[in-house]
XYZ file of C-alpha atoms in Angstrom:
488
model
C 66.850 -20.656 52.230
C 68.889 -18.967 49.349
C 66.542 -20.567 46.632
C 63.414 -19.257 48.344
C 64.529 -15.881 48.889
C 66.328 -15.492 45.366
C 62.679 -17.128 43.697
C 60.241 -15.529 45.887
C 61.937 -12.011 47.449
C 63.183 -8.756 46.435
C 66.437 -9.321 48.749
C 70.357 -8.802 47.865
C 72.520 -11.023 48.842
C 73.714 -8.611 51.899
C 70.455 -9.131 52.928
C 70.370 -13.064 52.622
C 73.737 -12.993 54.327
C 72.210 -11.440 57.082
C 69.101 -13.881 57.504
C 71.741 -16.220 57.774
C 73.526 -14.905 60.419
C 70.315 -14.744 62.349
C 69.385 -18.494 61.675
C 72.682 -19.693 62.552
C 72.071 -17.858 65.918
C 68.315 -17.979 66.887
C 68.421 -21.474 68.573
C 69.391 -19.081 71.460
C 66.126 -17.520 71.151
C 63.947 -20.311 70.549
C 65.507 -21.923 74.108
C 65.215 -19.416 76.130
C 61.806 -18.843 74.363
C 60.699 -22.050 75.053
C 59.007 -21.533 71.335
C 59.132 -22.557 67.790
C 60.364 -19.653 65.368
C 59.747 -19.104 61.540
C 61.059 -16.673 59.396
C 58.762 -14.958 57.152
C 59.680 -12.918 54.389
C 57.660 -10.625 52.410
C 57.213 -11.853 48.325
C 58.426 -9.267 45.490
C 55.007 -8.033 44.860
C 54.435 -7.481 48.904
C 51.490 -9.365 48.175
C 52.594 -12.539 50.199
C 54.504 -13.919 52.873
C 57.169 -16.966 52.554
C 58.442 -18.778 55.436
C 62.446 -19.290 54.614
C 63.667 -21.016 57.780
C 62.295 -23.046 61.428
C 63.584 -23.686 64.860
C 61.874 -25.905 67.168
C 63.063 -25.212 70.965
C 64.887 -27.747 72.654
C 63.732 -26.719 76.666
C 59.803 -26.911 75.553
C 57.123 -28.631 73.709
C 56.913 -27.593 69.409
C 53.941 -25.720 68.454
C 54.122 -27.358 64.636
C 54.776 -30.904 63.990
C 55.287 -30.032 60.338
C 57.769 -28.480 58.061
C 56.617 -25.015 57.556
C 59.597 -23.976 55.538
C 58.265 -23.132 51.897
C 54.904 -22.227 53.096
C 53.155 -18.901 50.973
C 50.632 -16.889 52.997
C 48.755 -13.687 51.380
C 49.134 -10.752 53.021
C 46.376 -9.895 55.581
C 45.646 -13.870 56.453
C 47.888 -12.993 59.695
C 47.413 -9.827 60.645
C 50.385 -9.981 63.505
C 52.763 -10.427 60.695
C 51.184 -6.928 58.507
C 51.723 -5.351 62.136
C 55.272 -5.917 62.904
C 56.454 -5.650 58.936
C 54.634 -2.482 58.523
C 55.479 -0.709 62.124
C 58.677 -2.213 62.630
C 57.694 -3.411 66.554
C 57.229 -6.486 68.127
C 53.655 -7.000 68.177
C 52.142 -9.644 71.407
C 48.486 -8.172 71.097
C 45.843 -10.732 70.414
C 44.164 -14.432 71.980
C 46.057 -17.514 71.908
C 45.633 -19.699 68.523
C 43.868 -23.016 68.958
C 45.766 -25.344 66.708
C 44.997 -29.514 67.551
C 42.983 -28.797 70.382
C 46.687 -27.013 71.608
C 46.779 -23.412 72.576
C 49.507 -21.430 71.169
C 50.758 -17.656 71.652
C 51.824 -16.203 68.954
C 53.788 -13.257 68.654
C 55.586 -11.674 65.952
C 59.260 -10.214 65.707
C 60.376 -7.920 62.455
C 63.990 -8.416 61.608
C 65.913 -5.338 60.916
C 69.345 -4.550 59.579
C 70.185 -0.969 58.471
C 67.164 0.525 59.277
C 65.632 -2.113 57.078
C 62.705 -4.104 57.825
C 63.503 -7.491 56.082
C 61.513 -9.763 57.476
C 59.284 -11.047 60.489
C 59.861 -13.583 63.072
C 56.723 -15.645 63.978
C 57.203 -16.604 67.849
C 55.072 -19.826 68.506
C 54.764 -20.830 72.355
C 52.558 -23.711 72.776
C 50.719 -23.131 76.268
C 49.735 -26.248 76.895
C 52.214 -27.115 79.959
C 52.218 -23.454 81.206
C 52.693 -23.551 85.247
C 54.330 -21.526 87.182
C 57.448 -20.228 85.781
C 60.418 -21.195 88.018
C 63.644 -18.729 88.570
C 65.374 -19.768 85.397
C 62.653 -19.571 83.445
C 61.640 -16.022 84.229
C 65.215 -15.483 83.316
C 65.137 -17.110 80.402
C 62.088 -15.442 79.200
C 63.216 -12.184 80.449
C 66.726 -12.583 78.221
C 64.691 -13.728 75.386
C 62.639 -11.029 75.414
C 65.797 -8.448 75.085
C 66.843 -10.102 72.519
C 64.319 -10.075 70.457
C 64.073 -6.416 70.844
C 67.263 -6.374 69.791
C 66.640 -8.387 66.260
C 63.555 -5.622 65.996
C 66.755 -2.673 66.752
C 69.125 -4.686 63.887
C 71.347 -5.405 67.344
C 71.247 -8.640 67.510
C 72.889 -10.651 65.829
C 76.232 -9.704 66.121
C 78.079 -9.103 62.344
C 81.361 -8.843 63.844
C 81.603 -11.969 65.566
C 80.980 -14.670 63.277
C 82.121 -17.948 65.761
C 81.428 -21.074 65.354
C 77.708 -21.882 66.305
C 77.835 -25.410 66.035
C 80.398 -25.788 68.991
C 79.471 -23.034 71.090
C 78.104 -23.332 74.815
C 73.753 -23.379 74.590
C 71.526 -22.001 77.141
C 70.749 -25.454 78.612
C 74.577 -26.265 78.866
C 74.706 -23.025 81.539
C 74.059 -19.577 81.440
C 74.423 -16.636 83.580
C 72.835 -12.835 83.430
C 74.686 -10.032 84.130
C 73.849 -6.818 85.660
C 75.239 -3.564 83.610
C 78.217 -3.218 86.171
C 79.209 -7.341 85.249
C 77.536 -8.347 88.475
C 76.131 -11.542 88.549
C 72.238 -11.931 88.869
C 71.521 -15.626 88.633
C 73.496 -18.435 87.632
C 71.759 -21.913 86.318
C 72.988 -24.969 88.032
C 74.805 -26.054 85.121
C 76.509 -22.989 85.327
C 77.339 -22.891 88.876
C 78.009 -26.901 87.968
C 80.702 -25.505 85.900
C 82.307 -22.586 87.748
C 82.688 -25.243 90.710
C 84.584 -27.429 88.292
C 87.302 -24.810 88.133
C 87.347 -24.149 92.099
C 84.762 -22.142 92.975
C 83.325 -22.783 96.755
C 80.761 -19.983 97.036
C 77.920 -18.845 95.264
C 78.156 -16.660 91.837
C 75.134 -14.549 92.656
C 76.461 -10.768 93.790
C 80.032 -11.268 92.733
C 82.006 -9.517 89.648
C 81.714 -12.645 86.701
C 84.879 -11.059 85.453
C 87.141 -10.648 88.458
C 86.009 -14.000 89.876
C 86.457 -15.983 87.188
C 90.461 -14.230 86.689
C 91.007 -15.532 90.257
C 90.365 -18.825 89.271
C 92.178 -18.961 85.892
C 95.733 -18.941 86.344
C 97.711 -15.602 85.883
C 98.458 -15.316 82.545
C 99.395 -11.850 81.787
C 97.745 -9.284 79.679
C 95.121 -12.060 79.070
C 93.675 -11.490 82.438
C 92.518 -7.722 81.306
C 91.067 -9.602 77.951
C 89.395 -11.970 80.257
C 87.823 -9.672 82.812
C 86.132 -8.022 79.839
C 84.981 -11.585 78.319
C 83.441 -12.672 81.113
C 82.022 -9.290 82.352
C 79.818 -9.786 79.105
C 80.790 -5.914 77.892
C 81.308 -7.183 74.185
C 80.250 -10.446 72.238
C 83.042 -12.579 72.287
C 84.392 -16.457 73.045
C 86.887 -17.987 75.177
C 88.006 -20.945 76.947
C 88.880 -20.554 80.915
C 91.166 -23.230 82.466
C 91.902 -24.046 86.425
C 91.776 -26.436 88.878
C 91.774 -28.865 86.380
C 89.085 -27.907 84.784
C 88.207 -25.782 81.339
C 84.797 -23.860 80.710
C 83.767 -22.154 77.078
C 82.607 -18.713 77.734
C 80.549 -16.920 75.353
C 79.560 -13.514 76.233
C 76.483 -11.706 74.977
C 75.876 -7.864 75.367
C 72.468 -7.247 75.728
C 71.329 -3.745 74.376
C 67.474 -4.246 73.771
C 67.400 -0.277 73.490
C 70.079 0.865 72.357
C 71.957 1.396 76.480
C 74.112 -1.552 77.674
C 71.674 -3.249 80.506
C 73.624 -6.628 81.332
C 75.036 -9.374 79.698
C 73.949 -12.808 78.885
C 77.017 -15.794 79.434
C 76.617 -18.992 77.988
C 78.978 -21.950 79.643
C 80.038 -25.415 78.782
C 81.984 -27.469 80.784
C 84.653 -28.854 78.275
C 87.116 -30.459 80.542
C 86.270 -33.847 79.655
C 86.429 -32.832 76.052
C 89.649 -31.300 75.992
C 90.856 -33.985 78.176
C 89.926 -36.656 74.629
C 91.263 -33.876 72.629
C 94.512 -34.017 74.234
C 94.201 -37.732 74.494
C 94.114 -38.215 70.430
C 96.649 -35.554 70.050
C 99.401 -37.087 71.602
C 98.089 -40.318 70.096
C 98.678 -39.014 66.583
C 101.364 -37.620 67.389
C 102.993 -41.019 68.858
C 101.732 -42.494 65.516
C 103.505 -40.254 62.973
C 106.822 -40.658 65.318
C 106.941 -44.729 65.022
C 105.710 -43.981 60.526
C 109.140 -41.691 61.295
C 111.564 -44.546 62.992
C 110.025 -46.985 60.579
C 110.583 -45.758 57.422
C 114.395 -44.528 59.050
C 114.677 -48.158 60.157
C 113.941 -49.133 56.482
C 116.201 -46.063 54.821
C 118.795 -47.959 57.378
C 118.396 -51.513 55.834
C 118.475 -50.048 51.954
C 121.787 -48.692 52.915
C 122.806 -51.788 54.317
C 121.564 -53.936 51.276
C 123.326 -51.303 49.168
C 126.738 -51.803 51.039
C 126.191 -55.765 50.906
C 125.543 -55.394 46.755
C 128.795 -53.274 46.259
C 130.445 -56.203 48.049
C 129.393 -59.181 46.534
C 130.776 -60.882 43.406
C 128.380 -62.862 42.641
C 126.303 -60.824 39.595
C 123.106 -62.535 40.335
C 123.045 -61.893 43.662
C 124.208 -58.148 43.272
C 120.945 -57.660 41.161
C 118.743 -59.744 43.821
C 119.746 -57.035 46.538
C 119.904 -54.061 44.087
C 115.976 -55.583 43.670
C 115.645 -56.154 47.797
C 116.772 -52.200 48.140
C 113.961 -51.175 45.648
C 111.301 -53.072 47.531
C 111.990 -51.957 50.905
C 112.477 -48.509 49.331
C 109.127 -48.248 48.445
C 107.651 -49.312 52.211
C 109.651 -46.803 53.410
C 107.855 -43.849 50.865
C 104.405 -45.020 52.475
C 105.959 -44.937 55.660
C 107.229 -41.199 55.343
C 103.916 -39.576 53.759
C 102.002 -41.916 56.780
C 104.551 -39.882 59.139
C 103.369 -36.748 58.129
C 98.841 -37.317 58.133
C 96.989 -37.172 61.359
C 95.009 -40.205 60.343
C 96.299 -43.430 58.525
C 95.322 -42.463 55.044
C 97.348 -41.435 52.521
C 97.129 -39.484 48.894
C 98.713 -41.911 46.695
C 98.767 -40.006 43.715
C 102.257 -38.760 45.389
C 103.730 -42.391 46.358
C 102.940 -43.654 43.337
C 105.137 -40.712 41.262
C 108.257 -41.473 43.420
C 107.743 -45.097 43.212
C 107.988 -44.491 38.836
C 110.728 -42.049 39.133
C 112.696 -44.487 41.640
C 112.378 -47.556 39.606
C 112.933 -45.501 36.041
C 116.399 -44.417 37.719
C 117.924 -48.186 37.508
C 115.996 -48.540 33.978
C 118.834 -50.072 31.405
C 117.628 -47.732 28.962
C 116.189 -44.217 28.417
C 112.352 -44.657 29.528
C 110.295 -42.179 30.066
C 107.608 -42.764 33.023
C 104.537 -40.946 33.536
C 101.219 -41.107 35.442
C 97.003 -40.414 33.984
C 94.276 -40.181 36.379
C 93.933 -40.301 40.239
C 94.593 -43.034 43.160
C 93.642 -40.538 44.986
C 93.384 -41.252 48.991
C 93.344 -44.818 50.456
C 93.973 -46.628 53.662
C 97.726 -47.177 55.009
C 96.827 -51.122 54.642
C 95.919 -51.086 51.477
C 98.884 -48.164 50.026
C 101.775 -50.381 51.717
C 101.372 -53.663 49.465
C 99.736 -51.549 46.779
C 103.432 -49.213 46.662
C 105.128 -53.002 46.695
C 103.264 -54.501 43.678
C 103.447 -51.229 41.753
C 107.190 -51.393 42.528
C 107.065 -55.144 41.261
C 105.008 -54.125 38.270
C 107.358 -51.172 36.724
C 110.969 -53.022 38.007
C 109.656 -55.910 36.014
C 108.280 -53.532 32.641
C 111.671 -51.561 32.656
C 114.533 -54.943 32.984
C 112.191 -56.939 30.904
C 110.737 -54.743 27.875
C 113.762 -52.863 27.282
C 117.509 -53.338 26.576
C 120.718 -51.024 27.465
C 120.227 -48.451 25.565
C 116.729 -48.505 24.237
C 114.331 -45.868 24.499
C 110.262 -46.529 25.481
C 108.020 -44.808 27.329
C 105.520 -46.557 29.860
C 102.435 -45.427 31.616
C 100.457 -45.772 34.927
C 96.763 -44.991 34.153
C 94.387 -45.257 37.839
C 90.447 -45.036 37.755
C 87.965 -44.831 40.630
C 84.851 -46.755 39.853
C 82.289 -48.722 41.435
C 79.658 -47.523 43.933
C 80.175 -46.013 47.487
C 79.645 -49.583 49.194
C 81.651 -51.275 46.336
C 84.505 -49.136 44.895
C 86.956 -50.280 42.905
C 90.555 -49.164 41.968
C 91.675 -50.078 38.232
C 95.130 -49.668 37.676
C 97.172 -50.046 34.243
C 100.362 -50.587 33.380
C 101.645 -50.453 29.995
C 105.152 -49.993 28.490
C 105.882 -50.500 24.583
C 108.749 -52.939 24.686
C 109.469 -56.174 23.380
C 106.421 -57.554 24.912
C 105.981 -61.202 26.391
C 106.777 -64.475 24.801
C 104.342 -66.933 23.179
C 103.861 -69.109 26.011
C 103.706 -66.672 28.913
C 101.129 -67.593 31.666
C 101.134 -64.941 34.196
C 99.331 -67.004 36.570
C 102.190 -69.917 36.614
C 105.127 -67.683 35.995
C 107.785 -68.489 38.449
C 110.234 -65.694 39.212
C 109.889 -64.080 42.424
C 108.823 -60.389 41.562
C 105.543 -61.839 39.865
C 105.107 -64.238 42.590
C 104.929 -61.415 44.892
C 102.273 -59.533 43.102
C 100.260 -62.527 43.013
C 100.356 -63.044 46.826
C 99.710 -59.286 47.654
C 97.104 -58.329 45.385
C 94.977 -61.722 45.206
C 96.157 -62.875 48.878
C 96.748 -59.409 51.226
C 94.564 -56.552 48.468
C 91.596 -59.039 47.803
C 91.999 -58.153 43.775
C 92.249 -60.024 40.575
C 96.044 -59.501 38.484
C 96.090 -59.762 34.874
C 98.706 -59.689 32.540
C 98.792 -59.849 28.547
C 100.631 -58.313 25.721
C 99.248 -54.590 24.991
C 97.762 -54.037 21.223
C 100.450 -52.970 19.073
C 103.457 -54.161 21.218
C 104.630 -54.184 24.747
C 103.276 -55.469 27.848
C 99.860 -54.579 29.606
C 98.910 -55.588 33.545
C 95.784 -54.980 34.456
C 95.160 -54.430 38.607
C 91.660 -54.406 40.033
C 91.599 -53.946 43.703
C 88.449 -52.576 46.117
C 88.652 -50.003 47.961
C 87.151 -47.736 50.306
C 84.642 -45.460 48.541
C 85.005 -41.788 49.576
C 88.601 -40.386 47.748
C-alpha cells in the first residue's frame, strides 16, 4: 500500500498512517458485512481512482475472485465512488451489479480523517445466498452499518488505541451489542459460550455487561471500576477477564455513528485453553533454564575440584592433564550459563566464543594477544556445546604449542556464515603466528588427546570436515567447516 499511494496519490504520510490503521481494522467490517471491501484512492490529478488495499469476509461468500489491489479506474466509470468522494456520505442508491452471472450490491463508504475526505470504501455483498437474515445477522449488519458511518464521521478507527489486531477476539469468535446504558441486547452463542465458561448460569440479554461480568471475575480492587467500564463498552479498549477457571479477551467498541454514544459493540474469545499452553511452556522454560543453572554449577563444582586435585599432585604431567580437564569442562559450563539465561535452546555464540579466547589466553606461557573477526552468530545448544569444546581444544593447543614462556604472538578466530538456507555452513579459522608445525605433521594421525578430541566432535558429533596446516608466512592454521542451521 505505501508504494501505491506514494506513486499514484497526493497523500502525506499522516494520511497513509491512517489508511493503515483502517486496514489493520476493517476485517471487523467486512464480517459483520458479510462483504468484500476495497480501498480506493483518488490519483494526484483527481483524474483516477487506485485501489490500495482488499478484504474478503470470512462469515460470507467473496464478490471478486481476483486481486483487485493495483487496479486504476478513471473517474466517472463508477459513479458510486464520484458520489461518496465528492459529498462525503455513504452512498447505497443504485441496482445490484451482475458480475459472473452473480449479483452483487455495491455500496460505497468515503474515509475521513480531519475533516478530510481521503478515500472511498467500495462495499461488495454478493447476493447470491441472500435468505432470510437470522438474529445475528441483523445484528451484524446493523453494527456494520454504524460503523461505517463512523469511517464516513473520521470515528472509526480508533487512533488512540493501537492493540494488537492480529490477536484480538473477531466477530465470529463472539460478540455482544450494547445498549447506551451498557445493557446487553443480544449475545452470539459463542459469546454466551464464553461468559458460561467463566460461571455464568443465566442469560446475558437485559443484564449490565459490566456489573455482570465484575461478579464473575474475582475482586481485584480498583480493577473492578476499570473493568465495569471495559466491558460496559463506554471507551475502546482490551482486557482479559478470568474466573471459574476460565479467561475471556474483551475488546470493547464504542459505537458513535453520529457523533452521540448509542451502544457498544464487545468482541470475545475464549482463551482459557490458550493461556492454559501459555502457562504450560512457561513453567517449562522456566524448568529448563533452572537444570542449564545446576548444570553448569555442577560443572563450576568439578573445575574446583580438578583445581584442588592439580594443586595436590606431584606428578608435573598429570598437574597439566587436570589444569587441561578444568579448561574443558570450563567451557561446557559457559554454554551451560548463557543456555540458563534464553527461553529457547539457542544461543549467540559470538559471546561464548570471546570467553572461551580470553579463558584459554589466561594460562598462555607467553604474552598473546587473542581476538575475534566476523559472526557465529546464533546456533543450536547441540551444536554450541561440542563446538565451545573443540574451540577450547583448538586455542589450548595454538597457545602451549606455538609459543614459549615469554614470547609474544597474537592469534585470531575469524567465523563466516555461508551456504544456502537449506545448506548453511559455518567456517571457522584459527590462526596464531608461532613456531608453526613440524615437517611431518599429519593432523589426521596425530595422537595426543586434545586433537583426538576435535576429530571425534567435529567429524563424529558436528558432522564437519577438520583441517590443519601451517599458515603462509609462519604459524599454524585450522580450518573448521561445520553445517548449520540457516537462519542466524
Amino acid at each position: 500500500m505505501n508504494e501505491l499511494v506514494r506513486q499514484h496519490t497526493a497523500l502525506g504520510d499522516t494520511d497513509l498512517e491512517w489508511l493503515h490503521l483502517l486496514v489493520s481494522e476493517w476485517q471487523l467490517l467486512s464480517d459483520l458485512s458479510f462483504a468484500d471491501l476495497i480501498l480506493w484512492v483518488p490519483t494526484r490529478d483527481g483524474t483516477r481512482y487506485v485501489s490500495v488495499a482488499q478484504m474478503r469476509p470470512n462469515t460470507g461468500p467473496t464478490s471478486y475472485q481476483d486481486d483487485m489491489v493495483g487496479h486504476l479506474v478513471p473517474r466517472g466509470r463508477r459513479p458510486m465512488l464520484d458520489l461518496a468522494l465528492d459529498e462525503g456520505r455513504i452512498v447505497r442508491e443504485g441496482d445490484p451489479e451482475w458480475r459472473e452471472e452473480v449479483p452483487v450490491r455495491v455500496e460505497s463508504i468515503p474515509v475521513c480523517r480531519e475533516g478530510r475526505i481521503l478515500g472511498v470504501i467500495a462495499r461488495n455483498t454478493n447476493l447470491l445466498t441472500v435468505r432470510t437474515p437470522s438474529r445475528l445477522e441483523l445484528t451484524y449488519l446493523q453494527s456494520a452499518s454504524d460503523l461505517a458511518q463512523m469511517i464516513a464521521t473520521g470515528a472509526f478507527p480508533f487512533a488512540d488505541q493501537q492493540g494488537d489486531t492480529d490477536v484480538s477476539p473477531r466477530a465470529g469468535d463472539g460478540l455482544i451489542r450494547l445498549d447506551a446504558d451498557g445493557i446487553v441486547q443480544y449475545a452470539s452463542p459463542n459469546a454466551l459460550s464464553a461468559y458460561h465458561r467463566l460461571g455464568l448460569a443465566a442469560d446475558l440479554v437485559g443484564h449490565h455487561l459490566g456489573q455482570t461480568t465484575t461478579e464473575l471475575a474475582p475482586a481485584r480492587g480498583a480493577v473492578d471500576e476499570a473493568m465495569v467500564k471495559l466491558a460496559s463498552g463506554y471507551a475502546p479498549r482490551e482486557a482479559e477477564v478470568e474466573g471459574n477457571g476460565g479467561v475471556i479477551q474483551l475488546r470493547a467498541i464504542p459505537l458513535r455513528p453520529k457523533g452521540a454514544h448509542i451502544g457498544s459493540l464487545v468482541l470475545l474469545r475464549d482463551v482459557t485453553e490458550l493461556r492454559r499452553r501459555e502457562r504450560e511452556l512457561m513453567t517449562k522454560d522456566a524448568t529448563i533454564r533452572e537444570i542449564h543453572h545446576r548444570v553448569k554449577n555442577n560443572l563450576q563444582t568439578v573445575a574446583a575440584l580438578l583445581r584442588l586435585q592439580a594443586r595436590r599432585i606431584e606428578s608435573e604431567r598429570g598437574r597439566e592433564a587436570l589444569v587441561e580437564a578444568v579448561r574443558r569442562v570450563g567451557s561446557i559450563a559457559i554454554v551451560h550459563e548463557t543456555l540458563s539465561q534464553n527461553l529457547d535452546e539457542r544461543v549467540e555464540f559470538d559471546e561464548i566464543a570471546d570467553r572461551v579466547l580470553a579463558m584459554v589466553a589466561e594460562i598462555s606461557p607467553g604474552r598473546v594477544e587473542g581476538r575475534r573477526t566476523g559472526r557465529f552468530g546464533i546456533l543450536d545448544a547441540e551444536v554450541a556445546t561440542p563446538l565451545s569444546m573443540v574451540l577450547t581444544e583448538v586455542l589450548q593447543n595454538a597457545l602451549e604449542h606455538g609459543f614459549g614462556p615469554g614470547e609474544t604472538g597474537e592469534v585470531e578466530v575469524s567465523a563466516v556464515r555461508g551456504g544456502t538456507r537449506k545448506d548453511a555452513r559455518l567456517l571457522i579459522t584459527v590462526q596464531d603466528n608461532g613456531v608453526g608445525l613440524p615437517e611431518d605433521f599429519d593432523a589426521h594421525t596425530a595422537g595426543n588427546l586434545g586433537l583426538q578430541i576435535v576429530r571425534t566432535l567435529v567429524e563424529g558429533e558436528l558432522g564437519g570436515t577438520f583441517d590443519m596446516s601451517g599458515a603462509p608466512g609462519g604459524g599454524t592454521r585450522v580450518l573448521l567447516d561445520i553445517p548449520v542451521r540457516g537462519d542466524l
